[in-house]
Amino acid sequence: MNARRKVSSAAIFLKKTYDMIDTAPSSVAGWSDDGGSFIVREPKEFAAYMLPKYFKHSNFSSFVRQLNFYGFRKTKKEVLLVALETDDLKNSWEFHHELFHQHKPHLMAKIKRKTNYTEQFSDATSTGDDIDDLRNDVTEIKTHLTNLTDQIASLSRLVHSVCHDSLKRSRDDEEPSFVAEKPPRQQRRVMYEQQQFVDNLQYVDVIPFDMLAAPGAHTYATASDMQLRQTLLDAFAYPKPTTDDDDQYRIAL
């Protein structure tokens, strides 16, 4: 029970690192035979798959720097052993700390992060992981707000488009009745003007036809002119409008 309490009081970075190494696939990372150190056999896969699960980043160099802050040291390999290793093992990293042991996790509570600040402030900022988590949370919130802003803008454009289409349809619905009403009124106006011309023509006995005379002469209507007059009367003899909806064009002969 006391050992568990000591483990819980250890720095978050150390506890996460312990769990990460303890659960990693053996081909990627694991403990040494005596449990006194841990080995990262595939740094690229370790950074791509293991680090994001525990630290929300995939930067292996950043992970190594954190280990250095807590006093971990990279184990040096003998030149002869390196020459005998396979290509996969040549890329491996092994880290050691006397208080970081597979079978003695309670010792982690004694590991302190190197810092120039006071011990109290060091405990509050013992790892950069808490800060990284906060930064990630802020980034997620900003991303969420950006998405909400985009959605609001899209909805605003949609509402504007719907209102515009609705107004256009309303105008289109009103235009047919106006157009249908307009031609009859124009027709009544034409009929009225033509009827006025015919009425005036009926009360004229003698019509000057300057256009039919020779240049400089003024001729009055003859028998042939009267025949032309009758032709004009027949041509413009339109029936009187009978609609009662517009008194302006009502004609009484």
PDB file of C-alpha atoms in Angstrom:
ATOM      1  CA  MET A   1       0.000   0.000   0.000  1.00  0.00           C
ATOM      2  CA  ASN A   2       2.864   2.319   0.902  1.00  0.00           C
ATOM      3  CA  ALA A   3       4.590   1.478  -2.385  1.00  0.00           C
ATOM      4  CA  ARG A   4       1.458   2.444  -4.336  1.00  0.00           C
ATOM      5  CA  ARG A   5       1.306   5.790  -2.553  1.00  0.00           C
ATOM      6  CA  LYS A   6       4.915   6.452  -3.474  1.00  0.00           C
ATOM      7  CA  VAL A   7       4.229   5.593  -7.105  1.00  0.00           C
ATOM      8  CA  SER A   8       1.227   7.924  -7.181  1.00  0.00           C
ATOM      9  CA  SER A   9       3.389  10.773  -5.868  1.00  0.00           C
ATOM     10  CA  ALA A  10       5.883  10.375  -8.703  1.00  0.00           C
ATOM     11  CA  ALA A  11       6.010  12.848 -11.578  1.00  0.00           C
ATOM     12  CA  ILE A  12       3.409  12.335 -14.287  1.00  0.00           C
ATOM     13  CA  PHE A  13       6.071  12.047 -16.966  1.00  0.00           C
ATOM     14  CA  LEU A  14       7.782   9.202 -15.105  1.00  0.00           C
ATOM     15  CA  LYS A  15       4.546   7.303 -14.484  1.00  0.00           C
ATOM     16  CA  LYS A  16       3.530   7.629 -18.124  1.00  0.00           C
ATOM     17  CA  THR A  17       6.969   6.520 -19.290  1.00  0.00           C
ATOM     18  CA  TYR A  18       6.852   3.490 -17.008  1.00  0.00           C
ATOM     19  CA  ASP A  19       3.398   2.453 -18.260  1.00  0.00           C
ATOM     20  CA  MET A  20       4.388   3.094 -21.858  1.00  0.00           C
ATOM     21  CA  ILE A  21       7.488   0.881 -21.690  1.00  0.00           C
ATOM     22  CA  ASP A  22       5.602  -1.758 -19.725  1.00  0.00           C
ATOM     23  CA  THR A  23       2.842  -2.042 -22.347  1.00  0.00           C
ATOM     24  CA  ALA A  24       4.827  -1.461 -25.549  1.00  0.00           C
ATOM     25  CA  PRO A  25       5.246  -4.316 -28.046  1.00  0.00           C
ATOM     26  CA  SER A  26       8.540  -6.075 -27.385  1.00  0.00           C
ATOM     27  CA  SER A  27       9.638  -5.414 -30.955  1.00  0.00           C
ATOM     28  CA  VAL A  28       9.278  -1.661 -30.406  1.00  0.00           C
ATOM     29  CA  ALA A  29      10.393  -1.087 -26.801  1.00  0.00           C
ATOM     30  CA  GLY A  30      10.794  -2.893 -23.483  1.00  0.00           C
ATOM     31  CA  TRP A  31      12.799  -3.460 -20.360  1.00  0.00           C
ATOM     32  CA  SER A  32      16.320  -4.837 -20.242  1.00  0.00           C
ATOM     33  CA  ASP A  33      16.880  -8.337 -18.897  1.00  0.00           C
ATOM     34  CA  ASP A  34      17.551  -7.145 -15.343  1.00  0.00           C
ATOM     35  CA  GLY A  35      14.867  -4.423 -15.472  1.00  0.00           C
ATOM     36  CA  GLY A  36      17.388  -1.691 -14.627  1.00  0.00           C
ATOM     37  CA  SER A  37      16.964   0.140 -17.941  1.00  0.00           C
ATOM     38  CA  PHE A  38      14.593   0.308 -20.891  1.00  0.00           C
ATOM     39  CA  ILE A  39      15.304  -0.034 -24.581  1.00  0.00           C
ATOM     40  CA  VAL A  40      13.635   1.656 -27.537  1.00  0.00           C
ATOM     41  CA  ARG A  41      14.324  -0.777 -30.359  1.00  0.00           C
ATOM     42  CA  GLU A  42      12.367   1.029 -33.089  1.00  0.00           C
ATOM     43  CA  PRO A  43      12.547   4.795 -32.484  1.00  0.00           C
ATOM     44  CA  LYS A  44      10.401   5.674 -35.516  1.00  0.00           C
ATOM     45  CA  GLU A  45       7.581   3.292 -34.622  1.00  0.00           C
ATOM     46  CA  PHE A  46       7.912   4.226 -30.959  1.00  0.00           C
ATOM     47  CA  ALA A  47       7.470   7.916 -31.819  1.00  0.00           C
ATOM     48  CA  ALA A  48       4.633   7.262 -34.261  1.00  0.00           C
ATOM     49  CA  TYR A  49       2.502   4.873 -32.184  1.00  0.00           C
ATOM     50  CA  MET A  50       3.527   4.927 -28.512  1.00  0.00           C
ATOM     51  CA  LEU A  51       4.273   8.577 -27.755  1.00  0.00           C
ATOM     52  CA  PRO A  52       0.914   9.917 -29.033  1.00  0.00           C
ATOM     53  CA  LYS A  53      -0.945   7.525 -26.720  1.00  0.00           C
ATOM     54  CA  TYR A  54       0.693   8.925 -23.604  1.00  0.00           C
ATOM     55  CA  PHE A  55       2.058  12.379 -24.431  1.00  0.00           C
ATOM     56  CA  LYS A  56      -0.081  13.549 -27.370  1.00  0.00           C
ATOM     57  CA  HIS A  57       2.937  14.173 -29.565  1.00  0.00           C
ATOM     58  CA  SER A  58       5.244  12.116 -31.765  1.00  0.00           C
ATOM     59  CA  ASN A  59       8.530  13.932 -31.202  1.00  0.00           C
ATOM     60  CA  PHE A  60      11.171  11.438 -30.098  1.00  0.00           C
ATOM     61  CA  SER A  61      13.780  14.171 -29.543  1.00  0.00           C
ATOM     62  CA  SER A  62      11.434  15.949 -27.142  1.00  0.00           C
ATOM     63  CA  PHE A  63      10.952  12.703 -25.223  1.00  0.00           C
ATOM     64  CA  VAL A  64      14.724  12.249 -24.938  1.00  0.00           C
ATOM     65  CA  ARG A  65      15.132  15.821 -23.651  1.00  0.00           C
ATOM     66  CA  GLN A  66      12.567  15.137 -20.918  1.00  0.00           C
ATOM     67  CA  LEU A  67      14.493  12.038 -19.909  1.00  0.00           C
ATOM     68  CA  ASN A  68      17.658  14.127 -19.640  1.00  0.00           C
ATOM     69  CA  PHE A  69      15.858  16.635 -17.396  1.00  0.00           C
ATOM     70  CA  TYR A  70      15.102  13.778 -14.980  1.00  0.00           C
ATOM     71  CA  GLY A  71      18.671  12.506 -14.974  1.00  0.00           C
ATOM     72  CA  PHE A  72      18.342   9.586 -17.398  1.00  0.00           C
ATOM     73  CA  ARG A  73      21.444   8.652 -19.306  1.00  0.00           C
ATOM     74  CA  LYS A  74      21.766   6.907 -22.603  1.00  0.00           C
ATOM     75  CA  THR A  75      23.718   3.691 -22.165  1.00  0.00           C
ATOM     76  CA  LYS A  76      26.893   3.602 -24.212  1.00  0.00           C
ATOM     77  CA  LYS A  77      27.568   0.520 -26.273  1.00  0.00           C
ATOM     78  CA  GLU A  78      30.899  -1.106 -26.738  1.00  0.00           C
ATOM     79  CA  VAL A  79      32.301  -0.691 -30.231  1.00  0.00           C
ATOM     80  CA  LEU A  80      32.728  -4.456 -30.611  1.00  0.00           C
ATOM     81  CA  LEU A  81      29.120  -5.128 -29.632  1.00  0.00           C
ATOM     82  CA  VAL A  82      27.833  -2.501 -32.061  1.00  0.00           C
ATOM     83  CA  ALA A  83      29.734  -4.153 -34.874  1.00  0.00           C
ATOM     84  CA  LEU A  84      28.117  -7.497 -34.070  1.00  0.00           C
ATOM     85  CA  GLU A  85      24.588  -6.103 -33.813  1.00  0.00           C
ATOM     86  CA  THR A  86      22.044  -6.293 -36.609  1.00  0.00           C
ATOM     87  CA  ASP A  87      20.904  -3.161 -38.428  1.00  0.00           C
ATOM     88  CA  ASP A  88      17.725  -3.017 -36.334  1.00  0.00           C
ATOM     89  CA  LEU A  89      19.611  -3.089 -33.037  1.00  0.00           C
ATOM     90  CA  LYS A  90      22.093  -0.460 -34.221  1.00  0.00           C
ATOM     91  CA  ASN A  91      19.247   2.074 -34.254  1.00  0.00           C
ATOM     92  CA  SER A  92      18.070   1.202 -30.738  1.00  0.00           C
ATOM     93  CA  TRP A  93      18.285   3.535 -27.724  1.00  0.00           C
ATOM     94  CA  GLU A  94      18.808   2.355 -24.132  1.00  0.00           C
ATOM     95  CA  PHE A  95      18.166   4.629 -21.131  1.00  0.00           C
ATOM     96  CA  HIS A  96      19.110   4.111 -17.485  1.00  0.00           C
ATOM     97  CA  HIS A  97      18.331   5.746 -14.142  1.00  0.00           C
ATOM     98  CA  GLU A  98      19.202   4.124 -10.820  1.00  0.00           C
ATOM     99  CA  LEU A  99      15.755   4.971  -9.415  1.00  0.00           C
ATOM    100  CA  PHE A 100      13.790   3.905 -12.492  1.00  0.00           C
ATOM    101  CA  HIS A 101      13.452   0.134 -12.311  1.00  0.00           C
ATOM    102  CA  GLN A 102      10.950  -2.328 -13.735  1.00  0.00           C
ATOM    103  CA  HIS A 103      10.527  -4.236 -10.468  1.00  0.00           C
ATOM    104  CA  LYS A 104      10.806  -1.234  -8.129  1.00  0.00           C
ATOM    105  CA  PRO A 105       8.354   1.371  -9.436  1.00  0.00           C
ATOM    106  CA  HIS A 106       8.003   2.996  -5.996  1.00  0.00           C
ATOM    107  CA  LEU A 107      11.514   4.427  -6.381  1.00  0.00           C
ATOM    108  CA  MET A 108      10.247   6.813  -9.077  1.00  0.00           C
ATOM    109  CA  ALA A 109       8.918   9.155  -6.398  1.00  0.00           C
ATOM    110  CA  LYS A 110      12.506  10.039  -5.492  1.00  0.00           C
ATOM    111  CA  ILE A 111      13.382  11.216  -8.999  1.00  0.00           C
ATOM    112  CA  LYS A 112      13.314  14.999  -9.308  1.00  0.00           C
ATOM    113  CA  ARG A 113      13.408  17.085 -12.415  1.00  0.00           C
ATOM    114  CA  LYS A 114      16.461  19.300 -12.849  1.00  0.00           C
ATOM    115  CA  THR A 115      15.464  22.944 -12.431  1.00  0.00           C
ATOM    116  CA  ASN A 116      16.692  26.255 -11.057  1.00  0.00           C
ATOM    117  CA  TYR A 117      13.337  27.027  -9.424  1.00  0.00           C
ATOM    118  CA  THR A 118      12.348  26.285  -5.857  1.00  0.00           C
ATOM    119  CA  GLU A 119      11.261  22.790  -4.936  1.00  0.00           C
ATOM    120  CA  GLN A 120       7.646  23.867  -4.479  1.00  0.00           C
ATOM    121  CA  PHE A 121       7.457  25.440  -7.891  1.00  0.00           C
ATOM    122  CA  SER A 122       9.366  22.496  -9.307  1.00  0.00           C
ATOM    123  CA  ASP A 123       6.680  20.121  -8.079  1.00  0.00           C
ATOM    124  CA  ALA A 124       3.995  22.242  -9.739  1.00  0.00           C
ATOM    125  CA  THR A 125       5.900  22.245 -13.009  1.00  0.00           C
ATOM    126  CA  SER A 126       7.729  18.970 -12.622  1.00  0.00           C
ATOM    127  CA  THR A 127       7.015  17.970 -16.180  1.00  0.00           C
ATOM    128  CA  GLY A 128       6.407  19.717 -19.434  1.00  0.00           C
ATOM    129  CA  ASP A 129       3.643  17.254 -20.165  1.00  0.00           C
ATOM    130  CA  ASP A 130       1.040  19.164 -18.153  1.00  0.00           C
ATOM    131  CA  ILE A 131       1.827  22.280 -20.137  1.00  0.00           C
ATOM    132  CA  ASP A 132       1.690  20.302 -23.368  1.00  0.00           C
ATOM    133  CA  ASP A 133      -1.706  18.934 -22.378  1.00  0.00           C
ATOM    134  CA  LEU A 134      -3.003  22.423 -21.678  1.00  0.00           C
ATOM    135  CA  ARG A 135      -1.671  23.669 -24.985  1.00  0.00           C
ATOM    136  CA  ASN A 136      -3.309  20.786 -26.778  1.00  0.00           C
ATOM    137  CA  ASP A 137      -6.608  21.517 -25.030  1.00  0.00           C
ATOM    138  CA  VAL A 138      -6.403  25.175 -26.045  1.00  0.00           C
ATOM    139  CA  THR A 139      -5.630  24.153 -29.614  1.00  0.00           C
ATOM    140  CA  GLU A 140      -8.630  21.829 -29.669  1.00  0.00           C
ATOM    141  CA  ILE A 141     -10.878  24.573 -28.288  1.00  0.00           C
ATOM    142  CA  LYS A 142      -9.644  27.022 -30.917  1.00  0.00           C
ATOM    143  CA  THR A 143     -10.243  24.454 -33.631  1.00  0.00           C
ATOM    144  CA  HIS A 144     -13.744  23.821 -32.287  1.00  0.00           C
ATOM    145  CA  LEU A 145     -14.490  27.553 -32.229  1.00  0.00           C
ATOM    146  CA  THR A 146     -13.218  27.901 -35.782  1.00  0.00           C
ATOM    147  CA  ASN A 147     -15.505  25.098 -36.904  1.00  0.00           C
ATOM    148  CA  LEU A 148     -18.456  26.714 -35.121  1.00  0.00           C
ATOM    149  CA  THR A 149     -17.677  30.051 -36.767  1.00  0.00           C
ATOM    150  CA  ASP A 150     -17.589  28.396 -40.184  1.00  0.00           C
ATOM    151  CA  GLN A 151     -20.898  26.652 -39.488  1.00  0.00           C
ATOM    152  CA  ILE A 152     -22.531  29.915 -38.400  1.00  0.00           C
ATOM    153  CA  ALA A 153     -21.273  31.641 -41.543  1.00  0.00           C
ATOM    154  CA  SER A 154     -22.619  28.805 -43.694  1.00  0.00           C
ATOM    155  CA  LEU A 155     -26.011  28.980 -41.965  1.00  0.00           C
ATOM    156  CA  SER A 156     -26.087  32.746 -42.435  1.00  0.00           C
ATOM    157  CA  ARG A 157     -25.408  32.373 -46.151  1.00  0.00           C
ATOM    158  CA  LEU A 158     -28.074  29.676 -46.371  1.00  0.00           C
ATOM    159  CA  VAL A 159     -30.691  31.851 -44.639  1.00  0.00           C
ATOM    160  CA  HIS A 160     -29.829  34.780 -46.898  1.00  0.00           C
ATOM    161  CA  SER A 161     -30.135  32.576 -49.967  1.00  0.00           C
ATOM    162  CA  VAL A 162     -33.500  31.166 -48.846  1.00  0.00           C
ATOM    163  CA  CYS A 163     -34.882  34.646 -48.147  1.00  0.00           C
ATOM    164  CA  HIS A 164     -33.657  35.874 -51.516  1.00  0.00           C
ATOM    165  CA  ASP A 165     -35.254  32.948 -53.352  1.00  0.00           C
ATOM    166  CA  SER A 166     -38.514  33.374 -51.434  1.00  0.00           C
ATOM    167  CA  LEU A 167     -38.682  37.077 -52.300  1.00  0.00           C
ATOM    168  CA  LYS A 168     -37.917  36.343 -55.943  1.00  0.00           C
ATOM    169  CA  ARG A 169     -40.673  33.725 -56.114  1.00  0.00           C
ATOM    170  CA  SER A 170     -43.128  36.189 -54.570  1.00  0.00           C
ATOM    171  CA  ARG A 171     -42.279  38.758 -57.204  1.00  0.00           C
ATOM    172  CA  ASP A 172     -42.561  36.175 -59.965  1.00  0.00           C
ATOM    173  CA  ASP A 173     -46.005  35.182 -58.680  1.00  0.00           C
ATOM    174  CA  GLU A 174     -47.178  38.794 -58.857  1.00  0.00           C
ATOM    175  CA  GLU A 175     -45.806  39.544 -62.330  1.00  0.00           C
ATOM    176  CA  PRO A 176     -48.113  37.236 -64.376  1.00  0.00           C
ATOM    177  CA  SER A 177     -51.285  39.011 -63.180  1.00  0.00           C
ATOM    178  CA  PHE A 178     -49.703  42.345 -64.046  1.00  0.00           C
ATOM    179  CA  VAL A 179     -48.591  41.151 -67.450  1.00  0.00           C
ATOM    180  CA  ALA A 180     -51.936  39.541 -68.116  1.00  0.00           C
ATOM    181  CA  GLU A 181     -53.645  42.786 -67.217  1.00  0.00           C
ATOM    182  CA  LYS A 182     -51.370  45.005 -69.267  1.00  0.00           C
ATOM    183  CA  PRO A 183     -52.085  43.860 -72.874  1.00  0.00           C
ATOM    184  CA  PRO A 184     -55.883  44.434 -72.681  1.00  0.00           C
ATOM    185  CA  ARG A 185     -55.333  47.963 -71.426  1.00  0.00           C
ATOM    186  CA  GLN A 186     -52.923  48.645 -74.254  1.00  0.00           C
ATOM    187  CA  GLN A 187     -55.389  47.130 -76.663  1.00  0.00           C
ATOM    188  CA  ARG A 188     -58.190  49.353 -75.367  1.00  0.00           C
ATOM    189  CA  ARG A 189     -55.967  52.402 -75.764  1.00  0.00           C
ATOM    190  CA  VAL A 190     -55.225  51.520 -79.402  1.00  0.00           C
ATOM    191  CA  MET A 191     -58.888  50.857 -80.063  1.00  0.00           C
ATOM    192  CA  TYR A 192     -59.791  54.167 -78.456  1.00  0.00           C
ATOM    193  CA  GLU A 193     -57.303  56.134 -80.560  1.00  0.00           C
ATOM    194  CA  GLN A 194     -58.394  54.415 -83.772  1.00  0.00           C
ATOM    195  CA  GLN A 195     -62.056  55.021 -82.968  1.00  0.00           C
ATOM    196  CA  GLN A 196     -61.348  58.684 -82.329  1.00  0.00           C
ATOM    197  CA  PHE A 197     -59.687  58.897 -85.717  1.00  0.00           C
ATOM    198  CA  VAL A 198     -62.708  57.301 -87.384  1.00  0.00           C
ATOM    199  CA  ASP A 199     -65.132  59.589 -85.547  1.00  0.00           C
ATOM    200  CA  ASN A 200     -63.260  62.673 -86.633  1.00  0.00           C
ATOM    201  CA  LEU A 201     -63.043  61.376 -90.164  1.00  0.00           C
ATOM    202  CA  GLN A 202     -66.815  60.904 -90.426  1.00  0.00           C
ATOM    203  CA  TYR A 203     -67.513  64.622 -89.872  1.00  0.00           C
ATOM    204  CA  VAL A 204     -65.072  65.870 -92.480  1.00  0.00           C
ATOM    205  CA  ASP A 205     -66.639  66.527 -95.899  1.00  0.00           C
ATOM    206  CA  VAL A 206     -63.583  67.912 -97.583  1.00  0.00           C
ATOM    207  CA  ILE A 207     -60.147  66.506 -96.721  1.00  0.00           C
ATOM    208  CA  PRO A 208     -56.909  68.106 -97.894  1.00  0.00           C
ATOM    209  CA  PHE A 209     -54.639  65.517 -99.445  1.00  0.00           C
ATOM    210  CA  ASP A 210     -51.392  67.444 -99.684  1.00  0.00           C
ATOM    211  CA  MET A 211     -49.505  64.237 -99.905  1.00  0.00           C
ATOM    212  CA  LEU A 212     -51.388  63.281-103.090  1.00  0.00           C
ATOM    213  CA  ALA A 213     -50.954  66.650-104.809  1.00  0.00           C
ATOM    214  CA  ALA A 214     -48.084  67.846-106.860  1.00  0.00           C
ATOM    215  CA  PRO A 215     -45.369  69.802-105.069  1.00  0.00           C
ATOM    216  CA  GLY A 216     -46.545  73.326-104.221  1.00  0.00           C
ATOM    217  CA  ALA A 217     -50.231  72.601-104.981  1.00  0.00           C
ATOM    218  CA  HIS A 218     -53.154  72.293-102.556  1.00  0.00           C
ATOM    219  CA  THR A 219     -55.930  69.968-103.724  1.00  0.00           C
ATOM    220  CA  TYR A 220     -59.300  69.230-102.152  1.00  0.00           C
ATOM    221  CA  ALA A 221     -61.045  65.891-102.127  1.00  0.00           C
ATOM    222  CA  THR A 222     -62.565  64.661-105.374  1.00  0.00           C
ATOM    223  CA  ALA A 223     -64.739  61.625-106.098  1.00  0.00           C
ATOM    224  CA  SER A 224     -61.711  59.372-106.012  1.00  0.00           C
ATOM    225  CA  ASP A 225     -60.685  61.013-102.761  1.00  0.00           C
ATOM    226  CA  MET A 226     -64.070  60.278-101.260  1.00  0.00           C
ATOM    227  CA  GLN A 227     -63.658  56.655-102.280  1.00  0.00           C
ATOM    228  CA  LEU A 228     -60.313  56.648-100.482  1.00  0.00           C
ATOM    229  CA  ARG A 229     -62.042  58.188 -97.462  1.00  0.00           C
ATOM    230  CA  GLN A 230     -64.570  55.341 -97.379  1.00  0.00           C
ATOM    231  CA  THR A 231     -61.752  52.826 -97.624  1.00  0.00           C
ATOM    232  CA  LEU A 232     -60.126  54.421 -94.589  1.00  0.00           C
ATOM    233  CA  LEU A 233     -63.414  54.314 -92.701  1.00  0.00           C
ATOM    234  CA  ASP A 234     -63.828  50.626 -93.444  1.00  0.00           C
ATOM    235  CA  ALA A 235     -60.222  49.899 -92.463  1.00  0.00           C
ATOM    236  CA  PHE A 236     -60.451  51.601 -89.064  1.00  0.00           C
ATOM    237  CA  ALA A 237     -64.034  50.660 -88.192  1.00  0.00           C
ATOM    238  CA  TYR A 238     -63.161  48.682 -84.972  1.00  0.00           C
ATOM    239  CA  PRO A 239     -65.985  47.715 -82.641  1.00  0.00           C
ATOM    240  CA  LYS A 240     -66.488  49.857 -79.558  1.00  0.00           C
ATOM    241  CA  PRO A 241     -64.893  48.465 -76.352  1.00  0.00           C
ATOM    242  CA  THR A 242     -67.457  46.920 -74.049  1.00  0.00           C
ATOM    243  CA  THR A 243     -65.398  46.371 -70.851  1.00  0.00           C
ATOM    244  CA  ASP A 244     -66.552  48.218 -67.770  1.00  0.00           C
ATOM    245  CA  ASP A 245     -63.351  47.943 -65.706  1.00  0.00           C
ATOM    246  CA  ASP A 246     -61.737  51.100 -67.072  1.00  0.00           C
ATOM    247  CA  ASP A 247     -63.831  54.259 -67.611  1.00  0.00           C
ATOM    248  CA  GLN A 248     -60.884  56.076 -69.131  1.00  0.00           C
ATOM    249  CA  TYR A 249     -61.245  54.246 -72.425  1.00  0.00           C
ATOM    250  CA  ARG A 250     -65.072  53.932 -72.540  1.00  0.00           C
ATOM    251  CA  ILE A 251     -66.331  55.398 -75.844  1.00  0.00           C
ATOM    252  CA  ALA A 252     -69.876  56.539 -76.633  1.00  0.00           C
ATOM    253  CA  LEU A 253     -70.573  57.004 -80.312  1.00  0.00           C
TER     254      LEU A 253
END
